[in-house]
Amino acid sequence: MIHVVAKNYIKEGKTEEFITVAKQLVKETNEKDSGCIRYELFQDLSNPQVLTIMEEWENKEALDKHMAAKHFKELTAAFAELAEKPGEINLYSKLA
Amino acid sequence: MIHVVAKNYIKEGKTEEFITVAKQLVKETNEKDSGCIRYELFQDLSNPQVLTIMEEWENKEALDKHMAAKHFKELTAAFAELAEKPGEINLYSKLA
């Protein structure tokens, strides 16, 4: 199992636009990508510009296929211009 | 529901010690704290010094009670001296 936390720092005034695109990504990923156990969008309670996608994948292969998929590439292409600064992506294994 | 990502940056050579304490915290939290839906420990696949606890709570009240609990205070007291730099804690609500 691979757990992913993809944390985005979005420009003020661009959060709604990001949320719309990210929700579409959540929808299409859940529909199309095999091996996807969990793929969810979250917003920080104290800073609405912090928008994070938390994911769980059966294995690295499933995650790699997702990141090569058309819908992922097209939808995340919009993220860069909405970002205030580079995000952080961590791939985790569960210890306990 | 409240989702928490508590990311820790642990000193080289201190990760095993942190993992031992964090596993005890995971165990006691799951046993003792009502309103705890998920409380798990993860290690970054590319940087073993990044150790993150991901949590899910029924509401803020349950999370606050947890952070006031004896086992939380005692076990997390050890975290500070094991840390290479301050961690990051984000409290999230789920959007999708």
mmCIF file of C-alpha atoms in Angstrom:
data_model
loop_
_atom_site.group_PDB
_atom_site.id
_atom_site.type_symbol
_atom_site.label_atom_id
_atom_site.label_comp_id
_atom_site.label_asym_id
_atom_site.label_seq_id
_atom_site.Cartn_x
_atom_site.Cartn_y
_atom_site.Cartn_z
ATOM 1 C CA MET A 1 0.000 0.000 0.000
ATOM 2 C CA ILE A 2 1.229 3.502 -0.783
ATOM 3 C CA HIS A 3 -0.165 6.577 0.907
ATOM 4 C CA VAL A 4 0.301 9.979 -0.755
ATOM 5 C CA VAL A 5 -0.107 13.458 0.714
ATOM 6 C CA ALA A 6 0.009 16.123 -1.999
ATOM 7 C CA LYS A 7 -0.106 19.531 -0.340
ATOM 8 C CA ASN A 8 -0.802 22.592 -2.478
ATOM 9 C CA TYR A 9 -0.386 26.283 -1.593
ATOM 10 C CA ILE A 10 -2.880 28.167 -3.802
ATOM 11 C CA LYS A 11 -2.910 31.883 -4.627
ATOM 12 C CA GLU A 12 -5.464 34.008 -2.795
ATOM 13 C CA GLY A 13 -8.543 34.353 -5.017
ATOM 14 C CA LYS A 14 -7.695 31.174 -6.951
ATOM 15 C CA THR A 15 -8.867 28.610 -4.372
ATOM 16 C CA GLU A 16 -12.348 28.171 -5.886
ATOM 17 C CA GLU A 17 -10.871 27.576 -9.321
ATOM 18 C CA PHE A 18 -8.425 25.030 -7.866
ATOM 19 C CA ILE A 19 -11.196 23.273 -5.944
ATOM 20 C CA THR A 20 -13.292 22.929 -9.122
ATOM 21 C CA VAL A 21 -10.414 21.319 -11.047
ATOM 22 C CA ALA A 22 -9.322 19.183 -8.093
ATOM 23 C CA LYS A 23 -12.862 17.871 -7.573
ATOM 24 C CA GLN A 24 -12.919 16.815 -11.223
ATOM 25 C CA LEU A 25 -9.583 15.051 -10.710
ATOM 26 C CA VAL A 26 -10.966 13.245 -7.638
ATOM 27 C CA LYS A 27 -14.039 12.174 -9.635
ATOM 28 C CA GLU A 28 -12.151 10.907 -12.682
ATOM 29 C CA THR A 29 -9.442 9.210 -10.638
ATOM 30 C CA ASN A 30 -12.000 7.301 -8.578
ATOM 31 C CA GLU A 31 -13.842 6.323 -11.759
ATOM 32 C CA LYS A 32 -10.922 5.419 -13.991
ATOM 33 C CA ASP A 33 -7.819 4.417 -12.065
ATOM 34 C CA SER A 34 -7.543 0.806 -10.939
ATOM 35 C CA GLY A 35 -5.714 0.187 -7.681
ATOM 36 C CA CYS A 36 -6.985 3.463 -6.220
ATOM 37 C CA ILE A 37 -8.201 2.806 -2.663
ATOM 38 C CA ARG A 38 -8.690 6.411 -1.599
ATOM 39 C CA TYR A 39 -8.380 9.741 -3.382
ATOM 40 C CA GLU A 40 -9.782 12.714 -1.487
ATOM 41 C CA LEU A 41 -9.490 16.528 -1.398
ATOM 42 C CA PHE A 42 -9.085 18.464 1.851
ATOM 43 C CA GLN A 43 -8.896 22.134 2.839
ATOM 44 C CA ASP A 44 -6.941 23.415 5.818
ATOM 45 C CA LEU A 45 -9.281 24.725 8.533
ATOM 46 C CA SER A 46 -7.116 27.718 9.394
ATOM 47 C CA ASN A 47 -5.675 28.528 5.964
ATOM 48 C CA PRO A 48 -8.056 27.973 3.024
ATOM 49 C CA GLN A 49 -5.172 28.417 0.586
ATOM 50 C CA VAL A 50 -3.729 25.074 1.724
ATOM 51 C CA LEU A 51 -5.493 22.393 -0.327
ATOM 52 C CA THR A 52 -4.299 18.820 -0.033
ATOM 53 C CA ILE A 53 -5.095 15.609 -1.857
ATOM 54 C CA MET A 54 -4.673 12.459 0.237
ATOM 55 C CA GLU A 55 -4.406 9.188 -1.613
ATOM 56 C CA GLU A 56 -4.058 5.485 -0.990
ATOM 57 C CA TRP A 57 -2.908 3.087 -3.727
ATOM 58 C CA GLU A 58 -2.598 -0.694 -3.833
ATOM 59 C CA ASN A 59 0.993 -0.405 -5.122
ATOM 60 C CA LYS A 60 3.509 1.876 -6.837
ATOM 61 C CA GLU A 61 2.511 0.555 -10.247
ATOM 62 C CA ALA A 62 -1.085 1.743 -9.819
ATOM 63 C CA LEU A 63 0.160 5.167 -8.682
ATOM 64 C CA ASP A 64 2.556 5.442 -11.625
ATOM 65 C CA LYS A 65 -0.223 4.522 -14.072
ATOM 66 C CA HIS A 66 -2.416 7.228 -12.505
ATOM 67 C CA MET A 67 0.291 9.869 -12.877
ATOM 68 C CA ALA A 68 0.744 8.888 -16.551
ATOM 69 C CA ALA A 69 -3.011 9.010 -17.249
ATOM 70 C CA LYS A 70 -4.497 11.637 -19.601
ATOM 71 C CA HIS A 71 -6.960 13.011 -17.046
ATOM 72 C CA PHE A 72 -4.200 13.433 -14.453
ATOM 73 C CA LYS A 73 -1.879 15.242 -16.831
ATOM 74 C CA GLU A 74 -4.583 17.504 -18.240
ATOM 75 C CA LEU A 75 -6.144 18.466 -14.911
ATOM 76 C CA THR A 76 -2.917 18.953 -12.946
ATOM 77 C CA ALA A 77 -1.521 21.114 -15.761
ATOM 78 C CA ALA A 78 -3.796 23.875 -14.425
ATOM 79 C CA PHE A 79 -2.457 23.534 -10.866
ATOM 80 C CA ALA A 80 0.921 25.166 -11.557
ATOM 81 C CA GLU A 81 -0.459 28.598 -12.469
ATOM 82 C CA LEU A 82 -2.812 28.550 -9.475
ATOM 83 C CA ALA A 83 -0.001 27.807 -7.028
ATOM 84 C CA GLU A 84 1.469 30.495 -4.793
ATOM 85 C CA LYS A 85 4.579 28.393 -4.197
ATOM 86 C CA PRO A 86 5.660 24.814 -4.985
ATOM 87 C CA GLY A 87 3.639 22.156 -3.176
ATOM 88 C CA GLU A 88 4.949 19.154 -1.252
ATOM 89 C CA ILE A 89 4.308 15.525 -2.191
ATOM 90 C CA ASN A 90 5.147 12.746 0.230
ATOM 91 C CA LEU A 91 4.825 9.041 -0.536
ATOM 92 C CA TYR A 92 4.446 7.018 2.638
ATOM 93 C CA SER A 93 4.331 3.446 3.866
ATOM 94 C CA LYS A 94 2.268 2.700 6.944
ATOM 95 C CA LEU A 95 4.141 1.649 10.100
ATOM 96 C CA ALA A 96 1.280 1.384 12.609
ATOM 97 C CA MET B 1 -15.045 15.135 10.768
ATOM 98 C CA ILE B 2 -11.551 16.511 11.236
ATOM 99 C CA HIS B 3 -8.521 15.128 9.445
ATOM 100 C CA VAL B 4 -5.043 15.817 10.867
ATOM 101 C CA VAL B 5 -1.642 15.439 9.207
ATOM 102 C CA ALA B 6 1.166 15.819 11.767
ATOM 103 C CA LYS B 7 4.483 15.726 9.903
ATOM 104 C CA ASN B 8 7.687 15.267 11.896
ATOM 105 C CA TYR B 9 11.293 15.767 10.770
ATOM 106 C CA ILE B 10 13.396 13.473 12.999
ATOM 107 C CA LYS B 11 17.139 13.627 13.596
ATOM 108 C CA GLU B 12 19.258 11.060 11.786
ATOM 109 C CA GLY B 13 19.853 8.135 14.155
ATOM 110 C CA LYS B 14 16.767 8.962 16.235
ATOM 111 C CA THR B 15 14.100 7.561 13.895
ATOM 112 C CA GLU B 16 13.885 4.160 15.616
ATOM 113 C CA GLU B 17 13.433 5.832 19.001
ATOM 114 C CA PHE B 18 10.719 8.094 17.561
ATOM 115 C CA ILE B 19 8.966 5.142 15.918
ATOM 116 C CA THR B 20 8.882 3.236 19.218
ATOM 117 C CA VAL B 21 7.290 6.160 21.065
ATOM 118 C CA ALA B 22 4.936 7.003 18.184
ATOM 119 C CA LYS B 23 3.739 3.380 17.959
ATOM 120 C CA GLN B 24 2.914 3.511 21.670
ATOM 121 C CA LEU B 25 0.987 6.751 21.073
ATOM 122 C CA VAL B 26 -0.932 5.117 18.201
ATOM 123 C CA LYS B 27 -1.770 2.134 20.425
ATOM 124 C CA GLU B 28 -2.930 4.160 23.441
ATOM 125 C CA THR B 29 -4.861 6.673 21.329
ATOM 126 C CA ASN B 30 -6.773 3.930 19.550
ATOM 127 C CA GLU B 31 -7.500 2.240 22.887
ATOM 128 C CA LYS B 32 -8.384 5.259 25.001
ATOM 129 C CA ASP B 33 -9.630 8.208 22.957
ATOM 130 C CA SER B 34 -13.305 8.278 22.045
ATOM 131 C CA GLY B 35 -14.176 9.894 18.721
ATOM 132 C CA CYS B 36 -10.959 8.644 17.144
ATOM 133 C CA ILE B 37 -11.758 7.188 13.723
ATOM 134 C CA ARG B 38 -8.213 6.778 12.455
ATOM 135 C CA TYR B 39 -4.780 7.312 14.006
ATOM 136 C CA GLU B 40 -1.879 5.903 12.033
ATOM 137 C CA LEU B 41 1.902 6.318 11.692
ATOM 138 C CA PHE B 42 3.630 6.601 8.321
ATOM 139 C CA GLN B 43 7.221 6.858 7.086
ATOM 140 C CA ASP B 44 8.257 8.683 3.921
ATOM 141 C CA LEU B 45 9.506 6.219 1.280
ATOM 142 C CA SER B 46 12.346 8.454 0.092
ATOM 143 C CA ASN B 47 13.287 10.134 3.399
ATOM 144 C CA PRO B 48 13.011 7.884 6.499
ATOM 145 C CA GLN B 49 13.471 10.931 8.743
ATOM 146 C CA VAL B 50 10.017 12.187 7.724
ATOM 147 C CA LEU B 51 7.539 10.444 10.048
ATOM 148 C CA THR B 52 3.911 11.506 9.881
ATOM 149 C CA ILE B 53 0.838 10.699 11.943
ATOM 150 C CA MET B 54 -2.432 10.872 10.025
ATOM 151 C CA GLU B 55 -5.596 11.127 12.051
ATOM 152 C CA GLU B 56 -9.349 11.335 11.649
ATOM 153 C CA TRP B 57 -11.630 12.563 14.458
ATOM 154 C CA GLU B 58 -15.417 12.750 14.763
ATOM 155 C CA ASN B 59 -15.179 16.418 15.796
ATOM 156 C CA LYS B 60 -12.901 19.118 17.229
ATOM 157 C CA GLU B 61 -13.987 18.288 20.771
ATOM 158 C CA ALA B 62 -12.684 14.706 20.476
ATOM 159 C CA LEU B 63 -9.373 15.991 19.074
ATOM 160 C CA ASP B 64 -9.035 18.572 21.861
ATOM 161 C CA LYS B 65 -9.713 15.903 24.513
ATOM 162 C CA HIS B 66 -7.015 13.724 22.917
ATOM 163 C CA MET B 67 -4.448 16.537 22.971
ATOM 164 C CA ALA B 68 -5.238 17.179 26.658
ATOM 165 C CA ALA B 69 -4.918 13.476 27.577
ATOM 166 C CA LYS B 70 -2.114 12.249 29.838
ATOM 167 C CA HIS B 71 -0.807 9.678 27.352
ATOM 168 C CA PHE B 72 -0.633 12.292 24.565
ATOM 169 C CA LYS B 73 1.227 14.824 26.702
ATOM 170 C CA GLU B 74 3.663 12.279 28.124
ATOM 171 C CA LEU B 75 4.508 10.548 24.843
ATOM 172 C CA THR B 76 4.746 13.659 22.662
ATOM 173 C CA ALA B 77 7.011 15.303 25.256
ATOM 174 C CA ALA B 78 9.773 13.052 23.891
ATOM 175 C CA PHE B 79 9.163 14.165 20.291
ATOM 176 C CA ALA B 80 10.716 17.635 20.693
ATOM 177 C CA GLU B 81 14.234 16.439 21.478
ATOM 178 C CA LEU B 82 14.111 13.894 18.627
ATOM 179 C CA ALA B 83 13.111 16.525 16.066
ATOM 180 C CA GLU B 84 15.619 17.958 13.582
ATOM 181 C CA LYS B 85 13.347 20.950 12.940
ATOM 182 C CA PRO B 86 9.783 21.942 13.881
ATOM 183 C CA GLY B 87 7.108 19.719 12.356
ATOM 184 C CA GLU B 88 3.955 20.809 10.562
ATOM 185 C CA ILE B 89 0.410 20.106 11.733
ATOM 186 C CA ASN B 90 -2.537 20.696 9.434
ATOM 187 C CA LEU B 91 -6.175 20.287 10.444
ATOM 188 C CA TYR B 92 -8.371 19.643 7.424
ATOM 189 C CA SER B 93 -11.988 19.330 6.426
ATOM 190 C CA LYS B 94 -12.851 17.052 3.533
ATOM 191 C CA LEU B 95 -14.155 18.695 0.340
ATOM 192 C CA ALA B 96 -14.425 15.688 -1.963
#
